[in-house]
Amino acid sequence: MGVPAEGKIVKQVELYKRRSSMWRLDVWPFLGLYGFWAVGIATRLDSTDAGIVLAGTVVLHILAFLFSVWSVDFRCFSQASKVTDIHQADFCKVIPAKFSGSKEVVPLQLRKLVAGEKRSGGRNYGVASNLPADSEEIGFDFRKQHFIYSKELKKFCKLDYPTKDTFRTYMKNTGYGSEAKALAATEKWGKNMFEFPQPTFQKLMKEHCMEPFFVFQVFCVGLWCLDDYWYYSLFTLFMLVLFESTVVKSRIRTLSELRRVRVDTQILMVHRGGKWVKLSGVDLIPGDVVSIGRPVGVGSEERTVPADMLLIAGSVIANEALLTGESTPQWKGSISSREPDERLSIRRDKNHVLFGGTKILQHSPDKSGTLKAPDGGCIAIVLRTGFETSQGKLMRTILFSTERVSANNWESGVFILFLVFFALVAAGYVLKKGLEDPTRSKYKLLLNCSLIITSVIPPELPMELSIAVNTSLIALARKGIYCTEPFRIPFGGKVDVCCFDKTGTLTSDDMEFRGVVSADGNQNLETQPSKLSAITMQILAACHALVFVDGKTVGEARGLDRESVENDLTFAGFAVFACPLRHDSAEVLMELKNSSHILVMITGDQALTACHVASHVNIVTRPVLVLTQRSDDSVGQFDWISPDETHKLAYNEDEVFDLAEVYDLCIAGDGLGMLQRTNALQLVVPLVQVFARVAPDQKELILTTLKAVGRTTLMCGDGTNDVGALKQAHVGVALLNAIPPAKASTTSATGPLADSSSAGSDSVVNAKPKRKSGVAGSQGLSGAVTPGQSGSSSIVNRTNKVSLPASEQLSPSGRQLTPVEVKRKELKRLIDEMNEEGDGRAPVVKLGDASMAAPFTAKHSSVRPTTDIIRQGRSTLVTTLQMFKILGLNCLATAYVLSVMYLDGVKLGDMQATISGLFTASFFLFISHARPLDTLSAQRPYPNIFSPYVILSLLGQFSIHITFLIWAVNGAQAFMPEECVEPESEFSPNLVNTVSYMSNMMIQVATFAVNYIGHPFNQSIRENKPFYYALTSAAIFFTAVTSDALRSLNDWLRLVPLPKPFGHQLLFMAFGMMVSCYTWEHLLRRLFPAKMPLARPRQTQKASGAKKVQ
């Protein structure tokens, strides 16, 4: 058993002590073997046999070394011994939680504690105590988080930060009193920065060259060189190195982008040693008291918060779009009004916390406090720095939350083992027959057996798969969709659940003014200013442009103070705003639904709003029930309630299946928490269409739950609050809200309200914040804004006054308009301006936002890229499947040909092997360039290699191929002269060589033609012109070669003439072989179609079984 660890990402930790070099299991056993070889084998066997044994021992030693590189478990087993006492351990193996990446080996670190310092790990306040100076702390760093071993708790705890103290403690804090204490804190928590190691090209190339497939590829090249296939070997090696170099350069480019995300190096005023000093943002440490605000002046910009901070004096308006994806500014107040003995909870008290990476728009200092900043800023205390801040957590999610997908997946490995079985049979037969002939060289015998085995493991497999993936990559890039993990593209073809964020994804994130609902009893939405009451029109005209900047009223100058104005107000009605649907959201989601996909909405908005939008985009098509917590004294009790509250059913997890047959279900964040507490997530989550009021970590939880029950998921979002879900999804699509397509149309005021919200007309109107202040003033942090006393988290930030020029204050007849008519015209212009302000040019997500976390990034404000990715994913998936089948069949045929030819003393020529390789590569290139059809089909592609269809297809076609090969070789042997061919002689053309080579080439071409998958996913063979012309050319080539029409071509390929009747028979049998394979393949496609998604309750039988086990 390992040591438990605190947190969500680490499951447990195992402790290890390094063995000395001589006692490692990858050293001393092989030293003994080498000694035994030198004493007992080299002196008794001939040099050839002794060399073979030595070569086998060296290969085993190299494999032992490589396995220690490939496997963390094997490295720990061979190079260290497991211990239970942490003081004996040198390093530890960290086992992460499910969906949190792979195991890692990290060194243990020892740090001496200073006198009086509190040991980390005392999160229950009282477990830790003040310690003497000789105490020490043992821990490790894992994925930019530091863990400390707690003797009291017997587990590893995350490094403590001052985030749970009482408000009294924070209010009394005046910063570090001495430089020594500050240095000790810096040693404990480190610098406030994001450090990304930038590996060199050489280091990454070495890492790639140590990958299992690359090592095997180089091993195969070496075997071919030993058998004198120099042209073929060097050509293959050149392609391998070129391919890996391209991949390495792509990784370096991605890492360079990440390194551009840094903590703002702004200079701040920090209170240390009893005085204010200037320090860089990277020098901040938890516990520092700082002055934070926004400089005011012409051209000044928002200031980025360098760390997570708690406001202890003053108030701030912050833009938290980086974290939440919402553009609405948030008001942050100080903790001065909180109970002194109450403890801070960042999740609950976020209105007092400034989060790292967010922007400060405006601030208001507290001039009555005892500690005053010299630059007029607000006083805050630093809570968390570096990777522990909110922005740092985002960066950790981007870097480490999931394992990167590559071509070397488990299916490739199992498929190769399936092929190796047949190769071992062929190699074993050759070995048995070869050992019966004492004249054969054992070295050549083993070499040829090795070539037979390796022939079924195509070294070009990663390259061939990459061709298909890169073709799709280019096609997506042409549509403005960019992919950082290319081998996730085939997952797009397997997707069965498509999840969407709402605001900014399915709907616009711009608020449009739709009209007014007056308080006079008329419930209709009024859009005509002429029909509004006088008081409503006066309120809208007078209050829309009022804002406080630098303590002064900007906008309508009324000469009144705010307190007297906002008193004894009369409610006049609701001003209604909406986020309109994207122009093609409903159309795209209907196409996804018709193509056998399940649609889900995951949003932070209110449940009724979410259900309303879902009904307009085809996510919800039946009556809806919302899981709602009871408002009475029944703690933790939930009911299913319809939006109009006409239906109410008590929640019972045993009845969820029955409800899902009749209703569409919606669950809010509190309901999700209840399901998590009752272990019912896997039972209920797959049945739900709408998730509302969910936090970012709950979005991630929904995706991991869907993955746990076997779903292949797509997540589409635009905000940084979607990062966790985008990273966890098999296919994460981040939308950069750039200019929408030209055909975009504006939703009419009478259309469906996508995201309606209303505010009292007597309140301040919300509007989007400007990026720059534009207010003149002295440099410094003296500028201030007074937020609403009601605690509203949004402010007015429009400083323009809507007024008519003199020329527009006249009627068409030249009459001067009355004041009422002028006001009506002004109000109409205001409405027009408010609608025009959201012109579709939403801010592009910058580096560090959702686009960095998602494998796919689309430069669109539409969800249309999801269909493009799925269409291209299906195309790549079927292309990959047919590539596996073609490679498998060709390699099995090649293994048989090599075995027969070797036993008959025949081998392939170097030029023959090279031409065969080029021939195959060209066909693979042509089939990989098949374009997907424009319409998504309801039929789904085969998602896996191992299915009855694929296995039976391979066995059936291979049987037909073997029958054809046996007939061809036996027929050739009947025409061969009786003289014996020397087994170890140089290559010389003969009839068996020619027939074996031609038969194998015919099988390869037939395999490409038979296994090509066209409609309903890709172009047909006739539509794929390059492939069609290549097949036609191959037919002409075989006819010319077998008929000996081009003697010079046959001489160049070292092919002998075929006897006349046998050449025609060979062509006829090849045609029969192809027809037989085609009939068998298409019969299996009809008998075993790809599975379609079943009804939701039926799909969760796996989850139901899991629940019963619990």
PDB file of C-alpha atoms in Angstrom, residues 967-1105:
ATOM      1  CA  TRP A 967      -1.814 -22.100 -56.221  1.00  0.00           C
ATOM      2  CA  ALA A 968       0.517 -19.545 -57.825  1.00  0.00           C
ATOM      3  CA  VAL A 969       3.707 -20.832 -56.156  1.00  0.00           C
ATOM      4  CA  ASN A 970       2.873 -24.476 -56.865  1.00  0.00           C
ATOM      5  CA  GLY A 971       2.135 -23.571 -60.456  1.00  0.00           C
ATOM      6  CA  ALA A 972       5.473 -21.797 -60.788  1.00  0.00           C
ATOM      7  CA  GLN A 973       7.355 -24.710 -59.235  1.00  0.00           C
ATOM      8  CA  ALA A 974       5.884 -27.029 -61.848  1.00  0.00           C
ATOM      9  CA  PHE A 975       7.659 -25.012 -64.546  1.00  0.00           C
ATOM     10  CA  MET A 976      10.946 -24.731 -62.611  1.00  0.00           C
ATOM     11  CA  PRO A 977      13.939 -26.869 -63.588  1.00  0.00           C
ATOM     12  CA  GLU A 978      15.069 -29.551 -61.178  1.00  0.00           C
ATOM     13  CA  GLU A 979      18.427 -27.948 -60.327  1.00  0.00           C
ATOM     14  CA  CYS A 980      18.764 -26.844 -56.714  1.00  0.00           C
ATOM     15  CA  VAL A 981      19.137 -23.172 -55.821  1.00  0.00           C
ATOM     16  CA  GLU A 982      21.783 -22.438 -53.205  1.00  0.00           C
ATOM     17  CA  PRO A 983      19.995 -21.122 -50.069  1.00  0.00           C
ATOM     18  CA  GLU A 984      22.701 -18.584 -49.192  1.00  0.00           C
ATOM     19  CA  SER A 985      23.560 -17.467 -52.727  1.00  0.00           C
ATOM     20  CA  GLU A 986      23.204 -13.930 -54.044  1.00  0.00           C
ATOM     21  CA  PHE A 987      19.898 -12.836 -55.540  1.00  0.00           C
ATOM     22  CA  SER A 988      19.176 -14.215 -58.999  1.00  0.00           C
ATOM     23  CA  PRO A 989      15.794 -13.965 -60.789  1.00  0.00           C
ATOM     24  CA  ASN A 990      13.769 -17.126 -61.354  1.00  0.00           C
ATOM     25  CA  LEU A 991      10.178 -18.136 -61.969  1.00  0.00           C
ATOM     26  CA  VAL A 992       9.210 -18.677 -58.296  1.00  0.00           C
ATOM     27  CA  ASN A 993      10.625 -15.239 -57.408  1.00  0.00           C
ATOM     28  CA  THR A 994       8.722 -13.596 -60.275  1.00  0.00           C
ATOM     29  CA  VAL A 995       5.413 -15.338 -59.517  1.00  0.00           C
ATOM     30  CA  SER A 996       5.693 -14.759 -55.754  1.00  0.00           C
ATOM     31  CA  TYR A 997       6.499 -11.094 -56.277  1.00  0.00           C
ATOM     32  CA  MET A 998       3.717 -10.562 -58.851  1.00  0.00           C
ATOM     33  CA  SER A 999       1.161 -12.482 -56.767  1.00  0.00           C
ATOM     34  CA  ASN A1000       2.000 -10.443 -53.689  1.00  0.00           C
ATOM     35  CA  MET A1001       1.678  -7.186 -55.627  1.00  0.00           C
ATOM     36  CA  MET A1002      -1.695  -8.299 -57.046  1.00  0.00           C
ATOM     37  CA  ILE A1003      -2.896  -9.113 -53.524  1.00  0.00           C
ATOM     38  CA  GLN A1004      -1.816  -5.664 -52.327  1.00  0.00           C
ATOM     39  CA  VAL A1005      -3.730  -3.868 -55.089  1.00  0.00           C
ATOM     40  CA  ALA A1006      -6.809  -6.049 -54.584  1.00  0.00           C
ATOM     41  CA  THR A1007      -6.657  -5.379 -50.854  1.00  0.00           C
ATOM     42  CA  PHE A1008      -6.686  -1.599 -51.428  1.00  0.00           C
ATOM     43  CA  ALA A1009      -9.632  -1.834 -53.826  1.00  0.00           C
ATOM     44  CA  VAL A1010     -11.744  -4.256 -51.746  1.00  0.00           C
ATOM     45  CA  ASN A1011     -11.275  -2.601 -48.343  1.00  0.00           C
ATOM     46  CA  TYR A1012     -11.749   0.988 -49.485  1.00  0.00           C
ATOM     47  CA  ILE A1013     -14.658   2.578 -47.567  1.00  0.00           C
ATOM     48  CA  GLY A1014     -16.511   5.276 -49.483  1.00  0.00           C
ATOM     49  CA  HIS A1015     -20.138   6.308 -49.032  1.00  0.00           C
ATOM     50  CA  PRO A1016     -21.731   7.380 -46.712  1.00  0.00           C
ATOM     51  CA  PHE A1017     -18.553   8.856 -45.202  1.00  0.00           C
ATOM     52  CA  ASN A1018     -16.027   9.468 -47.978  1.00  0.00           C
ATOM     53  CA  GLN A1019     -15.882   9.798 -51.715  1.00  0.00           C
ATOM     54  CA  SER A1020     -16.417   6.598 -53.677  1.00  0.00           C
ATOM     55  CA  ILE A1021     -13.574   5.034 -55.668  1.00  0.00           C
ATOM     56  CA  ARG A1022     -14.753   6.739 -58.859  1.00  0.00           C
ATOM     57  CA  GLU A1023     -15.059  10.104 -57.068  1.00  0.00           C
ATOM     58  CA  ASN A1024     -11.549   9.738 -55.609  1.00  0.00           C
ATOM     59  CA  LYS A1025      -9.862  10.350 -58.974  1.00  0.00           C
ATOM     60  CA  PRO A1026      -6.195   9.777 -57.977  1.00  0.00           C
ATOM     61  CA  PHE A1027      -7.040   6.427 -56.384  1.00  0.00           C
ATOM     62  CA  TYR A1028      -9.239   5.427 -59.328  1.00  0.00           C
ATOM     63  CA  TYR A1029      -6.509   6.227 -61.834  1.00  0.00           C
ATOM     64  CA  ALA A1030      -3.942   4.375 -59.717  1.00  0.00           C
ATOM     65  CA  LEU A1031      -6.082   1.218 -59.691  1.00  0.00           C
ATOM     66  CA  THR A1032      -6.551   1.456 -63.448  1.00  0.00           C
ATOM     67  CA  SER A1033      -2.820   1.912 -63.962  1.00  0.00           C
ATOM     68  CA  ALA A1034      -2.096  -1.098 -61.712  1.00  0.00           C
ATOM     69  CA  ALA A1035      -4.385  -3.307 -63.802  1.00  0.00           C
ATOM     70  CA  ILE A1036      -2.605  -2.198 -66.974  1.00  0.00           C
ATOM     71  CA  PHE A1037       0.798  -2.755 -65.306  1.00  0.00           C
ATOM     72  CA  PHE A1038      -0.015  -6.334 -64.274  1.00  0.00           C
ATOM     73  CA  THR A1039      -1.337  -7.149 -67.734  1.00  0.00           C
ATOM     74  CA  ALA A1040       1.821  -5.779 -69.354  1.00  0.00           C
ATOM     75  CA  VAL A1041       4.184  -7.590 -66.979  1.00  0.00           C
ATOM     76  CA  THR A1042       2.476 -10.990 -67.124  1.00  0.00           C
ATOM     77  CA  SER A1043       2.221 -10.832 -70.908  1.00  0.00           C
ATOM     78  CA  ASP A1044       5.886  -9.742 -71.153  1.00  0.00           C
ATOM     79  CA  ALA A1045       4.794  -6.846 -73.393  1.00  0.00           C
ATOM     80  CA  LEU A1046       7.494  -4.532 -71.974  1.00  0.00           C
ATOM     81  CA  ARG A1047      10.618  -6.654 -71.743  1.00  0.00           C
ATOM     82  CA  SER A1048      12.828  -3.766 -70.691  1.00  0.00           C
ATOM     83  CA  LEU A1049      10.566  -3.076 -67.668  1.00  0.00           C
ATOM     84  CA  ASN A1050      10.696  -6.738 -66.663  1.00  0.00           C
ATOM     85  CA  ASP A1051      14.484  -6.765 -66.981  1.00  0.00           C
ATOM     86  CA  TRP A1052      14.766  -3.654 -64.768  1.00  0.00           C
ATOM     87  CA  LEU A1053      12.581  -5.329 -62.127  1.00  0.00           C
ATOM     88  CA  ARG A1054      14.597  -8.560 -62.529  1.00  0.00           C
ATOM     89  CA  LEU A1055      11.503 -10.551 -63.539  1.00  0.00           C
ATOM     90  CA  VAL A1056      11.681 -13.600 -65.815  1.00  0.00           C
ATOM     91  CA  PRO A1057       9.099 -14.284 -68.593  1.00  0.00           C
ATOM     92  CA  LEU A1058       6.061 -16.327 -67.560  1.00  0.00           C
ATOM     93  CA  PRO A1059       5.015 -19.384 -69.559  1.00  0.00           C
ATOM     94  CA  LYS A1060       2.158 -18.363 -71.881  1.00  0.00           C
ATOM     95  CA  PRO A1061      -0.736 -20.378 -70.473  1.00  0.00           C
ATOM     96  CA  PHE A1062       0.401 -19.797 -66.891  1.00  0.00           C
ATOM     97  CA  GLY A1063       0.535 -15.984 -67.285  1.00  0.00           C
ATOM     98  CA  HIS A1064      -3.095 -15.839 -68.454  1.00  0.00           C
ATOM     99  CA  GLN A1065      -4.153 -18.233 -65.700  1.00  0.00           C
ATOM    100  CA  LEU A1066      -2.418 -16.016 -63.130  1.00  0.00           C
ATOM    101  CA  LEU A1067      -4.384 -12.957 -64.281  1.00  0.00           C
ATOM    102  CA  PHE A1068      -7.664 -14.904 -64.272  1.00  0.00           C
ATOM    103  CA  MET A1069      -7.057 -16.299 -60.780  1.00  0.00           C
ATOM    104  CA  ALA A1070      -6.082 -12.839 -59.514  1.00  0.00           C
ATOM    105  CA  PHE A1071      -9.385 -11.474 -60.819  1.00  0.00           C
ATOM    106  CA  GLY A1072     -11.253 -14.337 -59.130  1.00  0.00           C
ATOM    107  CA  MET A1073      -9.371 -13.671 -55.892  1.00  0.00           C
ATOM    108  CA  MET A1074     -10.394 -10.006 -55.982  1.00  0.00           C
ATOM    109  CA  VAL A1075     -14.072 -10.812 -56.700  1.00  0.00           C
ATOM    110  CA  SER A1076     -14.161 -13.352 -53.870  1.00  0.00           C
ATOM    111  CA  CYS A1077     -12.668 -10.878 -51.388  1.00  0.00           C
ATOM    112  CA  TYR A1078     -15.075  -8.142 -52.513  1.00  0.00           C
ATOM    113  CA  THR A1079     -18.090 -10.423 -52.064  1.00  0.00           C
ATOM    114  CA  TRP A1080     -16.932 -11.538 -48.596  1.00  0.00           C
ATOM    115  CA  GLU A1081     -16.165  -7.974 -47.442  1.00  0.00           C
ATOM    116  CA  HIS A1082     -19.492  -6.481 -48.474  1.00  0.00           C
ATOM    117  CA  LEU A1083     -21.451  -9.451 -47.129  1.00  0.00           C
ATOM    118  CA  LEU A1084     -19.893  -8.808 -43.697  1.00  0.00           C
ATOM    119  CA  ARG A1085     -20.690  -5.075 -43.897  1.00  0.00           C
ATOM    120  CA  ARG A1086     -24.358  -5.978 -44.306  1.00  0.00           C
ATOM    121  CA  LEU A1087     -24.331  -8.632 -41.591  1.00  0.00           C
ATOM    122  CA  PHE A1088     -22.426  -6.529 -39.014  1.00  0.00           C
ATOM    123  CA  PRO A1089     -23.335  -2.837 -39.388  1.00  0.00           C
ATOM    124  CA  ALA A1090     -21.837  -0.327 -36.941  1.00  0.00           C
ATOM    125  CA  LYS A1091     -23.835   0.019 -33.739  1.00  0.00           C
ATOM    126  CA  MET A1092     -26.174   2.991 -33.424  1.00  0.00           C
ATOM    127  CA  PRO A1093     -26.693   4.898 -30.143  1.00  0.00           C
ATOM    128  CA  LEU A1094     -29.557   3.345 -28.231  1.00  0.00           C
ATOM    129  CA  ALA A1095     -32.211   5.096 -26.165  1.00  0.00           C
ATOM    130  CA  ARG A1096     -30.681   6.823 -23.157  1.00  0.00           C
ATOM    131  CA  PRO A1097     -31.933   4.490 -20.402  1.00  0.00           C
ATOM    132  CA  ARG A1098     -30.705   1.458 -22.328  1.00  0.00           C
ATOM    133  CA  GLN A1099     -27.289   3.034 -22.686  1.00  0.00           C
ATOM    134  CA  THR A1100     -26.793   3.261 -18.955  1.00  0.00           C
ATOM    135  CA  GLN A1101     -27.023  -0.420 -18.147  1.00  0.00           C
ATOM    136  CA  LYS A1102     -23.285  -0.320 -17.477  1.00  0.00           C
ATOM    137  CA  ALA A1103     -23.739   2.509 -15.040  1.00  0.00           C
ATOM    138  CA  SER A1104     -26.648   0.705 -13.383  1.00  0.00           C
ATOM    139  CA  GLY A1105     -24.503  -2.352 -12.887  1.00  0.00           C
TER     140      GLY A1105
END
